Coordinates of C-alpha atoms in Angstrom, one line a residue:
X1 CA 21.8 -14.8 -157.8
X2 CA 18.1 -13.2 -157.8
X3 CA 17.5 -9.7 -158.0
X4 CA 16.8 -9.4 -154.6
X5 CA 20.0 -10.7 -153.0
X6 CA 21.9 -8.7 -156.0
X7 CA 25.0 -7.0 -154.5
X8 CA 23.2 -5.8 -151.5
X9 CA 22.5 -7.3 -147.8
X10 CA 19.5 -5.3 -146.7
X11 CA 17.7 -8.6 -146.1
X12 CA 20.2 -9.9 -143.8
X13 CA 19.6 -6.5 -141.7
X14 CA 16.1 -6.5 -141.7
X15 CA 15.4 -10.0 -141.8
X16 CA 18.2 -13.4 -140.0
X17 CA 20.5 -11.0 -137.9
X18 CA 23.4 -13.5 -137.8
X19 CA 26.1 -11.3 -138.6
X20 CA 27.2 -8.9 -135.7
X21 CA 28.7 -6.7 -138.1
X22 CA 28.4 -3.0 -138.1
X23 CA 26.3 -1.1 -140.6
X24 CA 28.9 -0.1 -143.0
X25 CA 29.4 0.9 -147.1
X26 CA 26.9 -0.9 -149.3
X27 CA 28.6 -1.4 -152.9
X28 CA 25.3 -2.7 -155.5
X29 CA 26.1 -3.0 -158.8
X30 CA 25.6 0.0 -160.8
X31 CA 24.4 1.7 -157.5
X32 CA 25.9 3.4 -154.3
X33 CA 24.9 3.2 -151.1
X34 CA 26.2 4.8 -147.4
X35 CA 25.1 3.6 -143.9
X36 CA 21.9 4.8 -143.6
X37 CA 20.6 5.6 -147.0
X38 CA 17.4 3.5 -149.0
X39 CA 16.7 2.9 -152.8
X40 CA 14.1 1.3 -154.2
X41 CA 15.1 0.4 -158.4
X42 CA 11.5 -0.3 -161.1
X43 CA 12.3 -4.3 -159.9
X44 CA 12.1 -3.8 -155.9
X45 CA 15.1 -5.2 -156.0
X46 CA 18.0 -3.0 -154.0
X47 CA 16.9 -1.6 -150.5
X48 CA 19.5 0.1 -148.2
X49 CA 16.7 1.6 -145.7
X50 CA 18.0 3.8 -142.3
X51 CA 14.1 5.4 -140.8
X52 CA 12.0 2.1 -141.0
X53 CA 8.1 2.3 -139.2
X54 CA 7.3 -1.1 -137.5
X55 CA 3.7 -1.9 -137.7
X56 CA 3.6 -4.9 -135.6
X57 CA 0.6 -7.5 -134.5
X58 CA 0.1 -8.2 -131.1
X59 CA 0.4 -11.7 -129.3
X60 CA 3.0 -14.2 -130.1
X61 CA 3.2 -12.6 -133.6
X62 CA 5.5 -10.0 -132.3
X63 CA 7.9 -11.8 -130.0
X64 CA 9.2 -13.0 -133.3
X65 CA 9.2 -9.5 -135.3
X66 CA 10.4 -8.4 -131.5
X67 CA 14.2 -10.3 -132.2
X68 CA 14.3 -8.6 -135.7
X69 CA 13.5 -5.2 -134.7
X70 CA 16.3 -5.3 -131.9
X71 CA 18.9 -6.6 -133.8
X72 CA 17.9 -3.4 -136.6
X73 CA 18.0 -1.2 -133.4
X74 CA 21.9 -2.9 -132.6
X75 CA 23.0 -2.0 -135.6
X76 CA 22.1 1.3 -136.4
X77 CA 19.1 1.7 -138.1
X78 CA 16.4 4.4 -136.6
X79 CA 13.0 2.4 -136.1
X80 CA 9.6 4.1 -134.6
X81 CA 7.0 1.5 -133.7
X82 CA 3.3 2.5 -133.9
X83 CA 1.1 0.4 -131.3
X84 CA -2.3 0.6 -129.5
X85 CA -2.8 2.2 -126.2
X86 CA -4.0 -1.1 -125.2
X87 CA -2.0 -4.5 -125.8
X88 CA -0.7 -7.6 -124.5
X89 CA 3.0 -7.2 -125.4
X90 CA 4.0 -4.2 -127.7
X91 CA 6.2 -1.9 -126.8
X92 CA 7.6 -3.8 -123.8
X93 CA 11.6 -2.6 -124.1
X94 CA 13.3 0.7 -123.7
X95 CA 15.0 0.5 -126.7
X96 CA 12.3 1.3 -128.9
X97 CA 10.9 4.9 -130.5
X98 CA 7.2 3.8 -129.1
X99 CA 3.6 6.2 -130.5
X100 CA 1.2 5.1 -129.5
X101 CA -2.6 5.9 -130.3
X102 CA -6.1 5.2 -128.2
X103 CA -8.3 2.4 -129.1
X104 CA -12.0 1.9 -128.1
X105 CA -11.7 -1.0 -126.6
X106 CA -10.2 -2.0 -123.3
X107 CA -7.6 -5.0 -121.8
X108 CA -10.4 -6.4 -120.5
X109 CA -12.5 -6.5 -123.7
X110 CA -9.7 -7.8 -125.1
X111 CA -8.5 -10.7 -122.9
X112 CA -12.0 -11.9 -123.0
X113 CA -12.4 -11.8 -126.8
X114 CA -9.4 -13.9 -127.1
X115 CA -10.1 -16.3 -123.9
X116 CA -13.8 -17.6 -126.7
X117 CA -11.3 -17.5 -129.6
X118 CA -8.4 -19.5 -127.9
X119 CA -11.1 -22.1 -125.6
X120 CA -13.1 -23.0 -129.3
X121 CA -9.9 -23.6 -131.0
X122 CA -8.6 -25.7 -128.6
X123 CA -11.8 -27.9 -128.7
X124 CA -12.4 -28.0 -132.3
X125 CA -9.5 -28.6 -134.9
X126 CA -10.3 -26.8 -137.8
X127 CA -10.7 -29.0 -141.2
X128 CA -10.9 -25.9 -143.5
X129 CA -11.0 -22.7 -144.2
X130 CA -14.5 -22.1 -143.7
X131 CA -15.1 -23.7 -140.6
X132 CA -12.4 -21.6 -139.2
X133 CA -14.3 -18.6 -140.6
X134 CA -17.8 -19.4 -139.7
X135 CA -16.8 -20.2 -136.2
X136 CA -18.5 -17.7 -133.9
X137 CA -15.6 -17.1 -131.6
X138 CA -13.8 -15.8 -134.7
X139 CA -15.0 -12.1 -134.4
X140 CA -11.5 -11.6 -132.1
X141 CA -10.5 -10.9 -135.8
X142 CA -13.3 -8.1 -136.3
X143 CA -12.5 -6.9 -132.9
X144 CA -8.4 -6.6 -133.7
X145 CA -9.2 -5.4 -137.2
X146 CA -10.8 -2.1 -136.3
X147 CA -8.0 -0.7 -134.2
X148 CA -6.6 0.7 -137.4
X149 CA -9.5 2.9 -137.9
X150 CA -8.3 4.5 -134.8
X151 CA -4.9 5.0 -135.6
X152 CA -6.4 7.2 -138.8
X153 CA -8.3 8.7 -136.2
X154 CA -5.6 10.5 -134.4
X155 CA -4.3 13.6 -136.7
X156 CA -1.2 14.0 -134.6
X157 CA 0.0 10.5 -135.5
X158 CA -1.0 10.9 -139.2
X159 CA 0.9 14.1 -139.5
X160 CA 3.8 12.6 -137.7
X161 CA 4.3 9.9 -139.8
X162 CA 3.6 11.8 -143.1
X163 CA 6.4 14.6 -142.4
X164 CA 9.0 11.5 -140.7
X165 CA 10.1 10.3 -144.3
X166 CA 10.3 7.1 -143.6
X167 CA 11.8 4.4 -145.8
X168 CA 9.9 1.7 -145.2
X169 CA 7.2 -0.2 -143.5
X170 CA 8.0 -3.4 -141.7
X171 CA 5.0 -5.3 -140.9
X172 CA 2.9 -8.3 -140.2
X173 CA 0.5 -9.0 -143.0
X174 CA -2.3 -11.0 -140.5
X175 CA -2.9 -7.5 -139.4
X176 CA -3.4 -5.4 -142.6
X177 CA -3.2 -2.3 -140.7
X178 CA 0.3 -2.1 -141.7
X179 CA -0.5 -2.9 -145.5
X180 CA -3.4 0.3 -144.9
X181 CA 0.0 2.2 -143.7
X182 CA 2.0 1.6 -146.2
X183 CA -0.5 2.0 -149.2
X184 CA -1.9 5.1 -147.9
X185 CA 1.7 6.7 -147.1
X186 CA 2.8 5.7 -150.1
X187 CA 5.6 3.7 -148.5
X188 CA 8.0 0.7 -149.6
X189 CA 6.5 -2.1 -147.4
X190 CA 8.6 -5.5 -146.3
X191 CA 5.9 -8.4 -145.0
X192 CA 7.0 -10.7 -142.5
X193 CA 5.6 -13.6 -141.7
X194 CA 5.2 -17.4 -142.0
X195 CA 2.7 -17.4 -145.0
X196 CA -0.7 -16.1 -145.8
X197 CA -4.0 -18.2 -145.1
X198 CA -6.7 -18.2 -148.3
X199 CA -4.7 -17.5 -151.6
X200 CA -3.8 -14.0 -150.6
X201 CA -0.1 -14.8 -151.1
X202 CA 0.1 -16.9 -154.6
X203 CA -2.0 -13.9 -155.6
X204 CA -0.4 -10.9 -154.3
X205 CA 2.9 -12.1 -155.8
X206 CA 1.8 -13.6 -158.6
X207 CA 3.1 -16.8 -158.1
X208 CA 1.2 -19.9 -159.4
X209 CA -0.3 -22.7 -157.0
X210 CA -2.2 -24.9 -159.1
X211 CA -5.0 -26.6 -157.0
X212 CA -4.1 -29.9 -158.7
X213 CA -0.8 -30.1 -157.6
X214 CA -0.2 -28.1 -154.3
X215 CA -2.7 -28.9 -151.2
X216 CA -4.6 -26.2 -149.5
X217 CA -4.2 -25.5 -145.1
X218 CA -5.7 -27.7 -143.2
X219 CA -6.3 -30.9 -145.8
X220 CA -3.0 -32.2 -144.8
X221 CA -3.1 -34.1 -148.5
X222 CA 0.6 -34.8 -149.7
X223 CA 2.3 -33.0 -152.4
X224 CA 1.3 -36.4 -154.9
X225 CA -2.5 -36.4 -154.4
X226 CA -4.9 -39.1 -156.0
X227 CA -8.1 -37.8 -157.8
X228 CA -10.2 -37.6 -154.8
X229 CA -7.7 -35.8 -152.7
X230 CA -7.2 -33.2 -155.9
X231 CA -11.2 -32.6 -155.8
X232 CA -11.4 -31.5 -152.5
X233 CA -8.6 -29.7 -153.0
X234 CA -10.5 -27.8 -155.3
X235 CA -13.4 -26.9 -153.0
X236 CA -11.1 -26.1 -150.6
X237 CA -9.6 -23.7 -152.8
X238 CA -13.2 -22.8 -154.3
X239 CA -14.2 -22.7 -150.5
X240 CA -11.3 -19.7 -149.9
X241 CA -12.4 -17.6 -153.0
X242 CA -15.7 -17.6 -151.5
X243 CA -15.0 -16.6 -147.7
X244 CA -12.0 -15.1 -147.5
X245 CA -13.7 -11.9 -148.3
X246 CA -15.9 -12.6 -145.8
X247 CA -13.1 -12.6 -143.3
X248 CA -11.6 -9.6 -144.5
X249 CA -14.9 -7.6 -144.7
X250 CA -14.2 -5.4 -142.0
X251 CA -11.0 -4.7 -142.4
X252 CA -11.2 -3.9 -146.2
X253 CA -14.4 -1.9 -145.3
X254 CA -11.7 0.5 -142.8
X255 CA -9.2 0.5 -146.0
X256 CA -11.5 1.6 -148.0
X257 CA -12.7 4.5 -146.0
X258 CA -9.3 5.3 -145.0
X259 CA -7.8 5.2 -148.6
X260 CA -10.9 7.0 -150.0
X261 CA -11.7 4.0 -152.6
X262 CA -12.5 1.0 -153.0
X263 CA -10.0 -1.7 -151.6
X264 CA -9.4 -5.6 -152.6
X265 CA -7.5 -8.0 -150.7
X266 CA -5.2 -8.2 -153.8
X267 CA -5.0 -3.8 -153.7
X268 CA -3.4 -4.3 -150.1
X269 CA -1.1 -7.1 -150.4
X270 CA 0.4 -6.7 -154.3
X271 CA 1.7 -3.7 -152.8
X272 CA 4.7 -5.2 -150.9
X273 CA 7.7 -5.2 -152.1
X274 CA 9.7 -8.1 -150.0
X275 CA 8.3 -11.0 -148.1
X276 CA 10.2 -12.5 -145.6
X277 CA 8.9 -15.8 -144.9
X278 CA 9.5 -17.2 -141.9
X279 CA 10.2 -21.1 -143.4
X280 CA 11.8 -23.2 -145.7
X281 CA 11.8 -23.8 -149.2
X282 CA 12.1 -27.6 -148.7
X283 CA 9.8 -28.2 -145.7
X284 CA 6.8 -26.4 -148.1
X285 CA 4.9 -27.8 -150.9
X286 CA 7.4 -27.6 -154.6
X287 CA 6.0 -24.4 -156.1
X288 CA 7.3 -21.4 -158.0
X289 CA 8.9 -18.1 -156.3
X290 CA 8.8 -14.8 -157.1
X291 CA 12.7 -13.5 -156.6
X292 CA 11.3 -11.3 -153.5
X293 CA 10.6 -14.1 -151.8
X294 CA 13.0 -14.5 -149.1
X295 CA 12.9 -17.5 -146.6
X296 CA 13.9 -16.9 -143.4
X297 CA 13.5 -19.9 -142.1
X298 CA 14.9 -20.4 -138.6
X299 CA 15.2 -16.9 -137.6
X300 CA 12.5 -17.7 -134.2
X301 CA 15.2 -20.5 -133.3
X302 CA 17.8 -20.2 -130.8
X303 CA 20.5 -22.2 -129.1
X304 CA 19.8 -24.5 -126.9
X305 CA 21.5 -24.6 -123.8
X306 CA 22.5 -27.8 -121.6
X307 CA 20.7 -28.9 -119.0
X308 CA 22.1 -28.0 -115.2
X309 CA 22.9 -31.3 -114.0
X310 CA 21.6 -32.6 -110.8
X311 CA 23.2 -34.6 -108.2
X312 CA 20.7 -37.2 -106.6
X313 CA 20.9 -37.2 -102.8

């Protein structure tokens, strides 16, 4: 059994749901643990959190995040979400702890940045990396990015979440506010998501992905590639190195004024201490995992249900 999943079933709170149990008496190994309390051990490996700070991402991001955040809600936990005035779906339920904080931009600004985003992406498949990036409706990304800077911006919400004692931050990595968050509040932060673009997360958790033998996005190479197919796997990968900071260049530019040094992609995202990822083991590439790796996979599926059945006249 990995370190993770020793003794303790935080991930199953925080992360699938399927058990409708009650919160109850958490017995780790060596450790103990009441409804409600959190520990973090040198490894990362035992958390028990109860005050949890949701940093989510707008758009269909959250409807996911959205399940898990409920079913945290349903079983106890305390969870305070910290949104944007101004969003497409955040904060939509009554059942959440909801601050919010203003942003200088408006809905309409916002639908319309993403209306040049969604229209090129539909027209153009992306074959790498850097055709994604140099894409000029991409700067929906710079636009998103900066409404971190006015989250730091609001000395209320700072103070708020400083004196709250939190446990934990549960974000969504696309948006590195929540990595900014965690790093500058000195909080325990669990990433959820369905992987990292570029080679943020092979990095980050220091897991190897040798070029020659697992395919970069977009290539759609199989896990046995020939010698051409492991060349241009290579300048793919070279291609990421070299614009992915480029991507990131705003938002690192915000972490590093907000953190009061300077930040690297690898400063934000080494700082997590789970990933839930939101797929399977055997549907990816065959790689090496860190032990707080978790998949998740499945967790955005549900139930079907059967069809009404219709009587022709």
């Amino acid at each position: 059994m990995d370190p993770v999943r020793r003794g303790c079933k935080y991930e199953e709170d925080i992360s699938l749901g399927l058990n409708n149990s009650e919160p109850k008496q958490l017995d780790c190994p060596g450790l103990q643990f009441s409804n409600g309390c959190h520990n973090f051990d040198r490894l990362s490996s035992v958390v028990c959190a109860g005050k949890l700070l949701v940093v989510p991402m707008d758009g269909s991001h959250w409807f996911t995040m959205r399940l898990v955040v409920e079913q945290l809600i349903q079983r106890g936990h305390e969870v305070v979400l910290i949104i944007p005035e101004v969003s497409w779906q955040l904060g939509k339920s009554s059942n959440f702890t909801v601050k919010t904080y203003s942003t200088t931009y408006n809905l309409e600004e916002l639908n319309q940045k993403f209306k040049t985003f969604s229209d090129s992406q539909w027209n153009v498949r992306p074959q790498s990396i850097l055709s994604m990036l140099l894409d000029s409706s991409s700067d929906i990304f710079e636009h998103l990015f900066l409404h971190c800077k006015n989250l730091f911006s609001d000395p209320k919400l700072v103070e708020y979440i400083k004196e709250s004692s939190f446990d934990a931050v549960f974000l969504d990595p696309f948006d590195v506010c929540g990595l900014i968050v965690a790093k500058y509040f000195s909080l325990p932060s669990v990433v959820f998501t369905r992987g990292l673009f570029c080679h943020f997360l092979e990095e980050s958790t220091q897991c190897p992905s040798p070029p020659s033998y697992v395919p970069r996005i977009f290539l759609g190479f199989p896990d046995a590639m020939n010698f051409r197919e492991r060349v241009w796997n290579h300048i793919s990968h070279l291609e990421e190195h070299l614009f992915c900071h480029y991507f990131l260049k705003t938002p690192l530019e915000v972490a590093s004024e907000i953190l009061q040094t300077a930040v690297t992609p690898y400063d934000l995202y080494s700082h997590t201490s789970i990933w839930l990822l939101r797929t399977d083991f055997v549907l990816d590439y065959p790689k090496p995992v860190m032990p707080n790796m978790v998949f998740i996979g499945g967790i955005n599926c549900q139930e079907g249900k059967p069809l009404p059945k219709a009587e022709c006249p």
